[in-house]
Coordinates of C-alpha atoms and ligand atoms in Angstrom, one line a residue:
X207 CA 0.0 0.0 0.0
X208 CA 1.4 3.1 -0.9
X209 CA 0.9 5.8 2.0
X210 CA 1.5 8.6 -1.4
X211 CA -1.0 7.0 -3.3
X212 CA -3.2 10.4 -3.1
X213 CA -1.6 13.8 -4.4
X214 CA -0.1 13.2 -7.9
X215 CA -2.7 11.9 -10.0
X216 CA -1.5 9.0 -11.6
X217 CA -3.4 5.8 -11.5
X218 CA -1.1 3.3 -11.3
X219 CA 1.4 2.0 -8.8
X220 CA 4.7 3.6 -8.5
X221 CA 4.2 7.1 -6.8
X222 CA 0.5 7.5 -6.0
X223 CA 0.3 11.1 -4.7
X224 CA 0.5 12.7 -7.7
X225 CA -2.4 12.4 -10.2
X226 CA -1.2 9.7 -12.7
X227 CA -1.4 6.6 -12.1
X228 CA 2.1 5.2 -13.2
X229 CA 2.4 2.2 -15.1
X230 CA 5.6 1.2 -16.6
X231 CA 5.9 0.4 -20.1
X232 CA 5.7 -3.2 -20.1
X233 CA 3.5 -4.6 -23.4
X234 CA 3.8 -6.4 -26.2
X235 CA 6.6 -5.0 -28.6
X236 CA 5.2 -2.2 -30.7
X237 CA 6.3 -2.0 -34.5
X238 CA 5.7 1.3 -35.5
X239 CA 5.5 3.0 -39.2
X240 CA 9.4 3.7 -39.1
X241 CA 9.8 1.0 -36.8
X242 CA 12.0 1.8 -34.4
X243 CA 10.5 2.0 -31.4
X244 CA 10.3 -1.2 -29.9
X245 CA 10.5 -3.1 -26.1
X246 CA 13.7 -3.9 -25.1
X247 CA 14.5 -7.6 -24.2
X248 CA 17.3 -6.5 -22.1
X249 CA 16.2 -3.8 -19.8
X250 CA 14.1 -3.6 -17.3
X251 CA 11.9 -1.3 -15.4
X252 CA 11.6 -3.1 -11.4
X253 CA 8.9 -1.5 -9.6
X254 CA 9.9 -2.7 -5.9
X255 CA 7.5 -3.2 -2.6
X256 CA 7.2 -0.2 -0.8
X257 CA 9.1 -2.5 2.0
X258 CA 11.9 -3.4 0.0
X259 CA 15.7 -2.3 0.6
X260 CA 17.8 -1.1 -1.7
X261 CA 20.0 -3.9 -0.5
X262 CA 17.6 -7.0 -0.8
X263 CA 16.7 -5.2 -4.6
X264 CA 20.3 -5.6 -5.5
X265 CA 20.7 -9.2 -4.9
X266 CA 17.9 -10.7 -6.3
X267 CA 18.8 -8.7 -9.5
X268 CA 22.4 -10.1 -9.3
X269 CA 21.0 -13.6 -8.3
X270 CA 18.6 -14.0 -11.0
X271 CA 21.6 -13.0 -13.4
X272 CA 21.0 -9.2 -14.0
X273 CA 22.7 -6.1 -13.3
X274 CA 21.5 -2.8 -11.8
X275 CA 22.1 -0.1 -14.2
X276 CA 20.2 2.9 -12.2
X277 CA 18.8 2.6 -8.9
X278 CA 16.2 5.0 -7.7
X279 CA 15.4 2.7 -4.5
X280 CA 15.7 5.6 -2.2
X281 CA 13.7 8.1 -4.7
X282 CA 10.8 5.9 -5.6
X283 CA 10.9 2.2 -5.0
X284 CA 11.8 1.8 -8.9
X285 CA 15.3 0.2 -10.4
X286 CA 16.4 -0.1 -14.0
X287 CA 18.0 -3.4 -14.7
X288 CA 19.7 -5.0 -17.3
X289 CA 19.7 -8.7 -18.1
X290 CA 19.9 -10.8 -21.3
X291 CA 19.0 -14.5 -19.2
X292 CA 15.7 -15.4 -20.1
X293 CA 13.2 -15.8 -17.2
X294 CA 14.7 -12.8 -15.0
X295 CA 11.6 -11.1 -15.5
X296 CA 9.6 -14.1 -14.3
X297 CA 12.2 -14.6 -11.5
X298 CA 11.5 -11.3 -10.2
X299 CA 7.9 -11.2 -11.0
X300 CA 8.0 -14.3 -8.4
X301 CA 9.6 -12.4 -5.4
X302 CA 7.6 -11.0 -2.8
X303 CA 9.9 -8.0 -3.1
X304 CA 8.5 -6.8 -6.3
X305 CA 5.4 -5.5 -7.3
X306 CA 6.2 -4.7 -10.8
X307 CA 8.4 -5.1 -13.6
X308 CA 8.3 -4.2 -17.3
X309 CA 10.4 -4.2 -20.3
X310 CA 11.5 -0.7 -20.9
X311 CA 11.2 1.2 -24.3
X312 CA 14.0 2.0 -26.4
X313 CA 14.6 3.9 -29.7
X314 CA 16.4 2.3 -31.8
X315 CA 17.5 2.6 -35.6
X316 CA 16.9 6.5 -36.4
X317 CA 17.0 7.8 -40.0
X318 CA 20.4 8.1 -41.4
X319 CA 21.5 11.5 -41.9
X320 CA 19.7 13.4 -39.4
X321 CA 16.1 12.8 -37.7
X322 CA 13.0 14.7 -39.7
X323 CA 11.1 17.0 -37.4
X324 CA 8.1 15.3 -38.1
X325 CA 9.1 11.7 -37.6
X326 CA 10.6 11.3 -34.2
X327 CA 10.3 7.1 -34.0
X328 CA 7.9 6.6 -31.2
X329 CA 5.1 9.4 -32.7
X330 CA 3.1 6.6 -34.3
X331 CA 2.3 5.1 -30.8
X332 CA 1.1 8.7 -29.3
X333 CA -2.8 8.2 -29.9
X334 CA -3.0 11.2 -27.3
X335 CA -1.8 13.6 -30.4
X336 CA -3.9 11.8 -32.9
X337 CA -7.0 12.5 -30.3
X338 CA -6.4 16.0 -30.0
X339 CA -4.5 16.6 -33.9
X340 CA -1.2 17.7 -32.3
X341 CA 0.6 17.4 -35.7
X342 CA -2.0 19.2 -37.6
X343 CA -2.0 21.6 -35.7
X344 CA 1.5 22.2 -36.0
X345 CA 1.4 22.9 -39.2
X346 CA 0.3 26.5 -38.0
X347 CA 1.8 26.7 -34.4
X348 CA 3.9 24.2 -32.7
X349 CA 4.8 27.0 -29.9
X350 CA 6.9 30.0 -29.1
X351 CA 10.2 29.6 -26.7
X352 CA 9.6 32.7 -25.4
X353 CA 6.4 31.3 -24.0
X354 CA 6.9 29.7 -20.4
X355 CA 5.0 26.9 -19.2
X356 CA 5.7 25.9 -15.4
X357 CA 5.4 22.3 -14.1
X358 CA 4.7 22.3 -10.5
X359 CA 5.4 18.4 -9.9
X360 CA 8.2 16.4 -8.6
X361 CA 10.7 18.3 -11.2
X362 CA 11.8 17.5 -14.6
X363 CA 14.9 15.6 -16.0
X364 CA 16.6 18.1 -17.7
X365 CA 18.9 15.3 -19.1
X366 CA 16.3 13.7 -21.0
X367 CA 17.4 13.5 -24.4
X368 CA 13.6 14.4 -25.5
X369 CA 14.3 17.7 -24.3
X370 CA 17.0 18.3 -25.9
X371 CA 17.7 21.0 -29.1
X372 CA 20.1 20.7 -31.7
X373 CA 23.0 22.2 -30.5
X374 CA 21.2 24.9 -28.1
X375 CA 21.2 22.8 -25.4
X376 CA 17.6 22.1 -23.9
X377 CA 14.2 23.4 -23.7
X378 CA 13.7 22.8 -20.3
X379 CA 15.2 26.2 -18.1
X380 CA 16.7 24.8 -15.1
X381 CA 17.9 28.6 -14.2
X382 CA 14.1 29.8 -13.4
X383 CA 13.4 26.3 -11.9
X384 CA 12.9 26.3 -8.5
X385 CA 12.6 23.9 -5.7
X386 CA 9.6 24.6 -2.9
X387 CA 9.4 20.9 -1.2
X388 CA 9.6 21.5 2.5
X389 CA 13.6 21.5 3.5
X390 CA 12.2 18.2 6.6
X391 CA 10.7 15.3 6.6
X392 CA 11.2 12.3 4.8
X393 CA 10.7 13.0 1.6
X394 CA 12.6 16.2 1.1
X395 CA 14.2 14.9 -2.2
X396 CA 16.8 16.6 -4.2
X397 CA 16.6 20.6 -4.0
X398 CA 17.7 20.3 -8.1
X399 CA 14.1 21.3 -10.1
X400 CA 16.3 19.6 -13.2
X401 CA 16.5 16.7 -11.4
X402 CA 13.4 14.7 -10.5
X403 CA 12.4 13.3 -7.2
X404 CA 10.1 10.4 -8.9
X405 CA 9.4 10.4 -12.5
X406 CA 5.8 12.3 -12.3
X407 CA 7.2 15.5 -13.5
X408 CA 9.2 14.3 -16.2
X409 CA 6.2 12.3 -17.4
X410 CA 3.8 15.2 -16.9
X411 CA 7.1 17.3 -19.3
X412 CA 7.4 15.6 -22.1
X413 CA 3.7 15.8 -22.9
X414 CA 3.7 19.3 -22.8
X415 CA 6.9 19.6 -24.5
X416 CA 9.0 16.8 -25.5
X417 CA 11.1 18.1 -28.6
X418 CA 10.6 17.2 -32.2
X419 CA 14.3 16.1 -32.4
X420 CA 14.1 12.6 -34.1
X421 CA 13.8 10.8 -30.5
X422 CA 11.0 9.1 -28.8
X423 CA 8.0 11.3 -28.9
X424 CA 6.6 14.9 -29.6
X425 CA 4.5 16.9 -27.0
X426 CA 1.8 18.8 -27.7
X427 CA 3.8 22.2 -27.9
X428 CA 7.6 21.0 -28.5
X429 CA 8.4 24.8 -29.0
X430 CA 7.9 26.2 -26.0
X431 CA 9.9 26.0 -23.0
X432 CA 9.6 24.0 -19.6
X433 CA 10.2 25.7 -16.1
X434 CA 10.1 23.1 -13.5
X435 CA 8.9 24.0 -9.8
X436 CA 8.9 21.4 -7.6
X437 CA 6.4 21.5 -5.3
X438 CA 6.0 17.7 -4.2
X439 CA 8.7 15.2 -2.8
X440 CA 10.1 12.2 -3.3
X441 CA 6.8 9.9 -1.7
X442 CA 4.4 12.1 -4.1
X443 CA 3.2 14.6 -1.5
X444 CA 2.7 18.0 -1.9
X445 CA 2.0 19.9 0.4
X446 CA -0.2 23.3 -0.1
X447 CA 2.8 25.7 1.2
X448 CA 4.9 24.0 -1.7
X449 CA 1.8 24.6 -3.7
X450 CA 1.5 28.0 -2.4
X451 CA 5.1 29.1 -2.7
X452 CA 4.8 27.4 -6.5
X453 CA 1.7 29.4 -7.5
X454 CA 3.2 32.5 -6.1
X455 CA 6.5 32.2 -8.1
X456 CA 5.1 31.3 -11.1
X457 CA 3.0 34.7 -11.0
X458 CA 6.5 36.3 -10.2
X459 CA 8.4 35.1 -13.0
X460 CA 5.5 35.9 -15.1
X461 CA 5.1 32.3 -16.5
X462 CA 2.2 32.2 -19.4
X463 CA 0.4 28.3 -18.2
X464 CA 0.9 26.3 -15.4
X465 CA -0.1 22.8 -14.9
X466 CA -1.2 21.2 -11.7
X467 CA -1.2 17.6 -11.8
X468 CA -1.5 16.8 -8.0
X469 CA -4.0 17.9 -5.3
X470 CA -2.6 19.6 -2.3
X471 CA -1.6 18.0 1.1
X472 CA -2.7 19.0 4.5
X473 CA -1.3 19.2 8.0
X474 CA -2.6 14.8 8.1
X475 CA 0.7 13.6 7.3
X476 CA -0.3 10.1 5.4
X477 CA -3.6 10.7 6.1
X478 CA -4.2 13.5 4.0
X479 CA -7.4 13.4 2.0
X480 CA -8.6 14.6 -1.2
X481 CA -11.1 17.1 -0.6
X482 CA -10.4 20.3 1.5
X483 CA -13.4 21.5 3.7
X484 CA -14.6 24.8 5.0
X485 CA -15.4 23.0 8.0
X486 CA -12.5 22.0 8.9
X487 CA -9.9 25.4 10.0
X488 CA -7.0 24.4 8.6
X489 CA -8.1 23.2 5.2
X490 CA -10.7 26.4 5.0
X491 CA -6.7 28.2 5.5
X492 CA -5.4 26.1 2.8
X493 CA -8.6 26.5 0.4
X494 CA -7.8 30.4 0.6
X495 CA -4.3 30.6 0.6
X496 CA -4.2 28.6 -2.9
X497 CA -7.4 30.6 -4.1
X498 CA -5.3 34.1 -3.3
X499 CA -2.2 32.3 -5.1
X500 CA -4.0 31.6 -8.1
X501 CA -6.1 35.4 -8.4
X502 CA -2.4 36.6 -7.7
X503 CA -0.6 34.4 -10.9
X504 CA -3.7 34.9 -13.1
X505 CA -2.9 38.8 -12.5
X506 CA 0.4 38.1 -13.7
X507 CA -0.9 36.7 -16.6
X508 CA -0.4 32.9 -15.8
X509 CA -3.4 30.5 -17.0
X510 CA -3.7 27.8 -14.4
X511 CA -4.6 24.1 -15.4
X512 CA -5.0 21.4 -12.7
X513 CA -6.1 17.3 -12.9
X514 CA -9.2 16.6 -11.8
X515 CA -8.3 13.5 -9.7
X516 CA -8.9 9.8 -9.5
X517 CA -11.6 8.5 -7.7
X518 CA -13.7 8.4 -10.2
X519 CA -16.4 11.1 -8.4
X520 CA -18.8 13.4 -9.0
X521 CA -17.4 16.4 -7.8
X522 CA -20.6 18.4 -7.6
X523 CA -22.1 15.7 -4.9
X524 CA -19.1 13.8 -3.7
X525 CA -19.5 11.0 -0.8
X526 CA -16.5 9.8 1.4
X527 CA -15.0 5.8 1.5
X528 CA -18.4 5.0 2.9
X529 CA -20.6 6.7 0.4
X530 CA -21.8 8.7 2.7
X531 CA -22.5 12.3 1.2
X532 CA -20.0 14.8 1.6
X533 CA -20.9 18.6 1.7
X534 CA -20.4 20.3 -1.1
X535 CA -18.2 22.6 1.1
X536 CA -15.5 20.6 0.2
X537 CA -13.5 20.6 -3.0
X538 CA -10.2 19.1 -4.6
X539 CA -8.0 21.7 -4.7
X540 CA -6.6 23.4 -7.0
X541 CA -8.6 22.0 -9.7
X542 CA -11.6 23.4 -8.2
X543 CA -10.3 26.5 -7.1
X544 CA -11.6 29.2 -9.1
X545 CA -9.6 30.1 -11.8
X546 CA -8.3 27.3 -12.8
X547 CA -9.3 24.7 -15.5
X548 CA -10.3 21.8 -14.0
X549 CA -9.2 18.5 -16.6
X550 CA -11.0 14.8 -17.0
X551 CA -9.3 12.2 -18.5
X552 CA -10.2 10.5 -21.6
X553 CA -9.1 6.9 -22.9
X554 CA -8.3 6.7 -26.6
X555 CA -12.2 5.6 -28.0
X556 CA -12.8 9.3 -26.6
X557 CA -14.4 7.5 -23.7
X558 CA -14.3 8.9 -20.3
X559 CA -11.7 6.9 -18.1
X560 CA -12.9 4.9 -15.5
X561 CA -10.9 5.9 -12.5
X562 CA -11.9 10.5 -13.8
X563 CA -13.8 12.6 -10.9
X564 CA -16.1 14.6 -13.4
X565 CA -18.9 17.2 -12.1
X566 CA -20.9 19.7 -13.4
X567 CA -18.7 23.0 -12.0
X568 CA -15.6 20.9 -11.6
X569 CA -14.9 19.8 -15.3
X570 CA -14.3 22.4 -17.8
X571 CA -12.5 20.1 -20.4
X572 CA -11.4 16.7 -20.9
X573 CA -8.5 15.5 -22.2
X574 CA -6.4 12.1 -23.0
X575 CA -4.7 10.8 -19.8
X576 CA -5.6 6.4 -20.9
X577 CA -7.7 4.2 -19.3
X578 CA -6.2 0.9 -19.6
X579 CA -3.7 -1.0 -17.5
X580 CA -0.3 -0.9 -16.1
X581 CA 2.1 -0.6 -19.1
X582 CA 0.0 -1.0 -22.3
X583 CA 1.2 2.1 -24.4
X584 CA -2.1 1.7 -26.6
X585 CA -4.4 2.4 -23.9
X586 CA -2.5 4.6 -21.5
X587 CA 0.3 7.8 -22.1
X588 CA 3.4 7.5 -23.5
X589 CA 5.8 10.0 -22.3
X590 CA 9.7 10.7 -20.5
X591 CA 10.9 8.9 -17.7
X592 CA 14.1 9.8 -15.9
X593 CA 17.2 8.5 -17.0
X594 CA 16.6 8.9 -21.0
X595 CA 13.5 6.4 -20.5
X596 CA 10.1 6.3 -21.1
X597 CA 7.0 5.0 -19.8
X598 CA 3.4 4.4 -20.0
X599 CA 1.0 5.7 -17.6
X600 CA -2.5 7.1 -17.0
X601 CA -4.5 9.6 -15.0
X602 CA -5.7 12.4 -14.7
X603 CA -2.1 13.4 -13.8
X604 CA -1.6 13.0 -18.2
X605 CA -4.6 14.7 -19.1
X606 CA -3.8 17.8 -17.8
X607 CA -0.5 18.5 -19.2
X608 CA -2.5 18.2 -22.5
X609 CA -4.6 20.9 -21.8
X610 CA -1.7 22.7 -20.3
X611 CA 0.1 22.0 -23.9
X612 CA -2.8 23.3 -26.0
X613 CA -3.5 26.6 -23.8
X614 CA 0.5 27.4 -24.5
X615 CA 0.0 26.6 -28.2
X616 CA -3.1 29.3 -27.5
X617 CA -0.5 31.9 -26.4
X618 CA 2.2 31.3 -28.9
X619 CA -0.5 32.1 -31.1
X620 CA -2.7 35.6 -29.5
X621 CA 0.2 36.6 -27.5
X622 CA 2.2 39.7 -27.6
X623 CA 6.3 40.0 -26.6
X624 CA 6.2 43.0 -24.1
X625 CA 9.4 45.5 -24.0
X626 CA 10.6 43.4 -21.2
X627 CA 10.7 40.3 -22.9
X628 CA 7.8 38.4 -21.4
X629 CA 4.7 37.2 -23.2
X630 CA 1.6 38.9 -22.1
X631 CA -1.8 36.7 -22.9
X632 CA -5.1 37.4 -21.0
X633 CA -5.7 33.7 -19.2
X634 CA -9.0 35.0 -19.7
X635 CA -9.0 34.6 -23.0
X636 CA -6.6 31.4 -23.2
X637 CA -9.3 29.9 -21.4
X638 CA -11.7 30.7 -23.2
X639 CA -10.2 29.7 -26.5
X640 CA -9.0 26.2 -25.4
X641 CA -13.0 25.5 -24.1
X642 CA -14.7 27.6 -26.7
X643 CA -12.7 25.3 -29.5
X644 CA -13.3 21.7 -27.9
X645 CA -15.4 19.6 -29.7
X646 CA -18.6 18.5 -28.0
X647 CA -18.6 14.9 -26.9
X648 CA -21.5 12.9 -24.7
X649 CA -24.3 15.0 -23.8
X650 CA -25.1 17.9 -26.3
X651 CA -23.2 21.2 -24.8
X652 CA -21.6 21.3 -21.7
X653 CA -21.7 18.2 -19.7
X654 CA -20.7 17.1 -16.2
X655 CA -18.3 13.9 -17.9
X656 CA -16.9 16.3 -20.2
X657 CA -16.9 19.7 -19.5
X658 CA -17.0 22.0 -23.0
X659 CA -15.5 19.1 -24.4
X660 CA -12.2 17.5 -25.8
X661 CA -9.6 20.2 -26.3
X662 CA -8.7 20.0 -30.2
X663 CA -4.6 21.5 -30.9
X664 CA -5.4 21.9 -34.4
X665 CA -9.2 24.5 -33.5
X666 CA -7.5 26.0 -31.1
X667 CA -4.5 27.2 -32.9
X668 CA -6.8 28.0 -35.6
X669 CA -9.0 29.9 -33.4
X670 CA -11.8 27.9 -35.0
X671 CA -14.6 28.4 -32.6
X672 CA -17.7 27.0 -35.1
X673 CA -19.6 24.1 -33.5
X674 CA -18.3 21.0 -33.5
X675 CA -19.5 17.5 -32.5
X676 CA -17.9 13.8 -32.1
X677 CA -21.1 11.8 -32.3
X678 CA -18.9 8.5 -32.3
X679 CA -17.8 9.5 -29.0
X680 CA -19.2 7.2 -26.2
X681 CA -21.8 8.5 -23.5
X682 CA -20.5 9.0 -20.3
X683 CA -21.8 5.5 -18.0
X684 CA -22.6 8.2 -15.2
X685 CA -25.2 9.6 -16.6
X686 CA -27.2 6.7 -15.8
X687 CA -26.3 6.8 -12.2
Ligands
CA728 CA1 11.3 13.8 -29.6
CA729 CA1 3.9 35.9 -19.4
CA730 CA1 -20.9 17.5 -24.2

């Protein structure tokens, strides 16, 4: 059981807290159109029990015939191991000391004489872009680098390879990075923002951005650049003076979108629960202090997008683990703080995903973020994992970095350069393009699964606000309910 199962929204297994669930890549091998991207049957992701050493890890990989060629035992519970006997996956599958373990991706084979912009290997497997017509769209705007987008997360590999530009060095800024985890406790992590303290940030990164370069993949706005905050540790938490702190410097350094894939932590320590109620002092403290954060970094001219989270709820008449009602006084925060754009995840069929809160108020858009199972890159979100990886996960935790993509494609496109070198966009507006240019799905107009709809890259760049439906869409199951 993972005690950080709650903030960042993933919605698998390694690092619960923040909204994603992670799953490691682990499916069948994937031919794609250039076929190079493929499983490797040599290295491994190891998703350890939460109980494990980093010790007892290292020798059953050397028993069962492997090496350990990164170890991130202390970070998150995860190693990267290398082995060409066959059954060390099944060995360690066997152990009690494992929960998980995948093949990992690798690129292999790229085009001879240089990569082609448009055909990094692994862009055939990204049915998140085909959803929302990245590549279309950036036929008219693939983003500005002078346009900022901040990822308050566990940090970002600046190392990635996917991040990296032709001989300018990267597109994430490590410089205006910052790091706001609490300096105690046990999760503190390193105080880097270019170096991440699990691999939620990195993910969350390479959605938004990951470079056209010829490698792996392609975010939804490769052009624009990264600014990592961290604002939650190394177990996933995040608590809302990080967030605060976070919000607060984002307005500061004038940063254009921000994305939110996490909901803030209170004073419980492991106990800390999703919603945050007037009723109760301290959250009422922490409801406001984000709220003022957020009216302060919209002022500044940041646009504020948040996951929606992953107990599959309806925000507008939650219940608790007993399905007892809650009051409405309570909300996740930030998605439901005003002023930000709230995100629900789709799986690929445009379907809502099972594990999405939803809510009339709650969702303005939705978004891919998968809704399959642990490592099957054709249901769930391929994107950067530390170390020059990559892995497939799902939550709401990757639907909102889509969103977050497509409102910075919005102010590449409307905004202006000021004299002092910083992009002024009203998030007014950026908000109201990226909903006003979704296309309806489920219930006609605005819908409590859905929101205004999917976010479309290629209407939105296009400012294309005409009406626009996706009958083949399913229905929403909650409707019913
Ligand atoms: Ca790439
Ligand atoms: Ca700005
Ligand atoms: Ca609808």
């Amino acid at each position: 059981m993972f005690p950080f199962a709650r903030h960042l929204l993933l919605t698998v297994l390694l690092l619960p807290a923040l909204l994603g669930l992670p799953a490691v890549a682990a499916s069948a091998a994937t031919q794609t159109d250039s076929g190079t991207a493929r499983l490797s049957d040599s290295r491994y992701l190891v998703v350890l029990d939460t109980s494990t050493t980093a010790a007892q890890a290292r020798s059953l990989v050397t028993a069962a015939g492997g090496t350990v060629a990164a170890d991130y035992t202390r970070q998150m519970g995860v190693l990267v191991a290398e082995s060409t006997v066959a059954g060390f996956a099944d060995a360690l599958r066997a152990s009690g000391l494992v929960d998980e373990i995948g093949a990992d991706f690798s690129w292999q084979g790229l085009p001879e004489g240089g990569p082609e912009p448009s055909s990094d290997p692994a862009e055939a497997l990204q049915w998140d872009m085909q959803q929302i017509r990245t590549e279309q769209a950036h036929a008219v705007q693939a983003g500005a680098r002078a346009v900022d987008v901040g990822i308050l997360d566990s940090g970002t590999d600046g190392q990635h390879p996917d991040f990296a530009i032709d001989g300018q060095g990267s597109n994430v800024d490590c410089k205006r990075g910052r790091d706001f985890v609490l300096g105690n406790g046990p999760g503190v992590g390193n105080p880097n923002p270019c170096v991440d303290n699990q691999f939620h940030g990195t993910h969350v990164s390479g959605t938004v951005a990951a470079q056209a370069n010829g490698i792996g993949i392609v975010g939804v706005a490769p052009n624009v650049t990264l600014v990592p905050v961290k604002v939650c540790d190394t177990s996933g938490y995040c608590y809302a003076s990080s967030v605060v702190d976070g919000i607060t410097y984002a307005g500061d350094a004038q940063l254009d979108v921000i994305n939110m894939s996490f909901f803030v932590d209170d004073n419980e320590f492991q106990e800390s629960t999703e919603f945050k109620c007037n009723s109760d002092p301290v959250q009422r403290a922490f409801r406001k202090a984000v709220e003022r954060a957020v009216q302060y970094a919209r002022s500044q001219g940041v646009t504020p997008v948040a996951a929606l989270g992953n107990s599959d709820q309806d925000l507008a008449h939650p219940v608790d683990d007993d399905g007892e009602p809650i009051s409405n006084e309570c909300e996740v925060v930030p998605a439901e703080t005003q002023g930000v754009i709230g995100t629900a995840s789709l799986g690929r069929n445009s379907e809502k995903a099972g594990y999405s809160n939803y809510g009339t108020g709650a969702t303005d858009v939705a978004a891919p973020g998968g809704n399959g199972t642990t490592g099957d890159c054709r249901r769930t979100v391929l994107s950067t994992f530390p170390a020059g990886t990559y892995g497939c996960i799902q939550g709401t935790s990757m639907a909102s970095p889509h969103a977050a993509g497509v409102a910075a494609l919005i102010v590449s496109q409307i905004g202006t350069l000021g004299a002092d070198g910083d992009v002024k966009a009203s998030p007014t507006k950026v908000e109201a393009m990226l909903q006003n240019t979704a296309i309806d799905i489920g219930l006609r107009g605005y819908d409590e699964c859905f929101g205004n709809g999917r976010i479309d890259a290629l209407r939105a760049v296009t400012a294309d606000t005409s009406a626009a439906a996706d009958d083949s869409a399913p229905d929403c199951p909650e409707y019913s309910e």
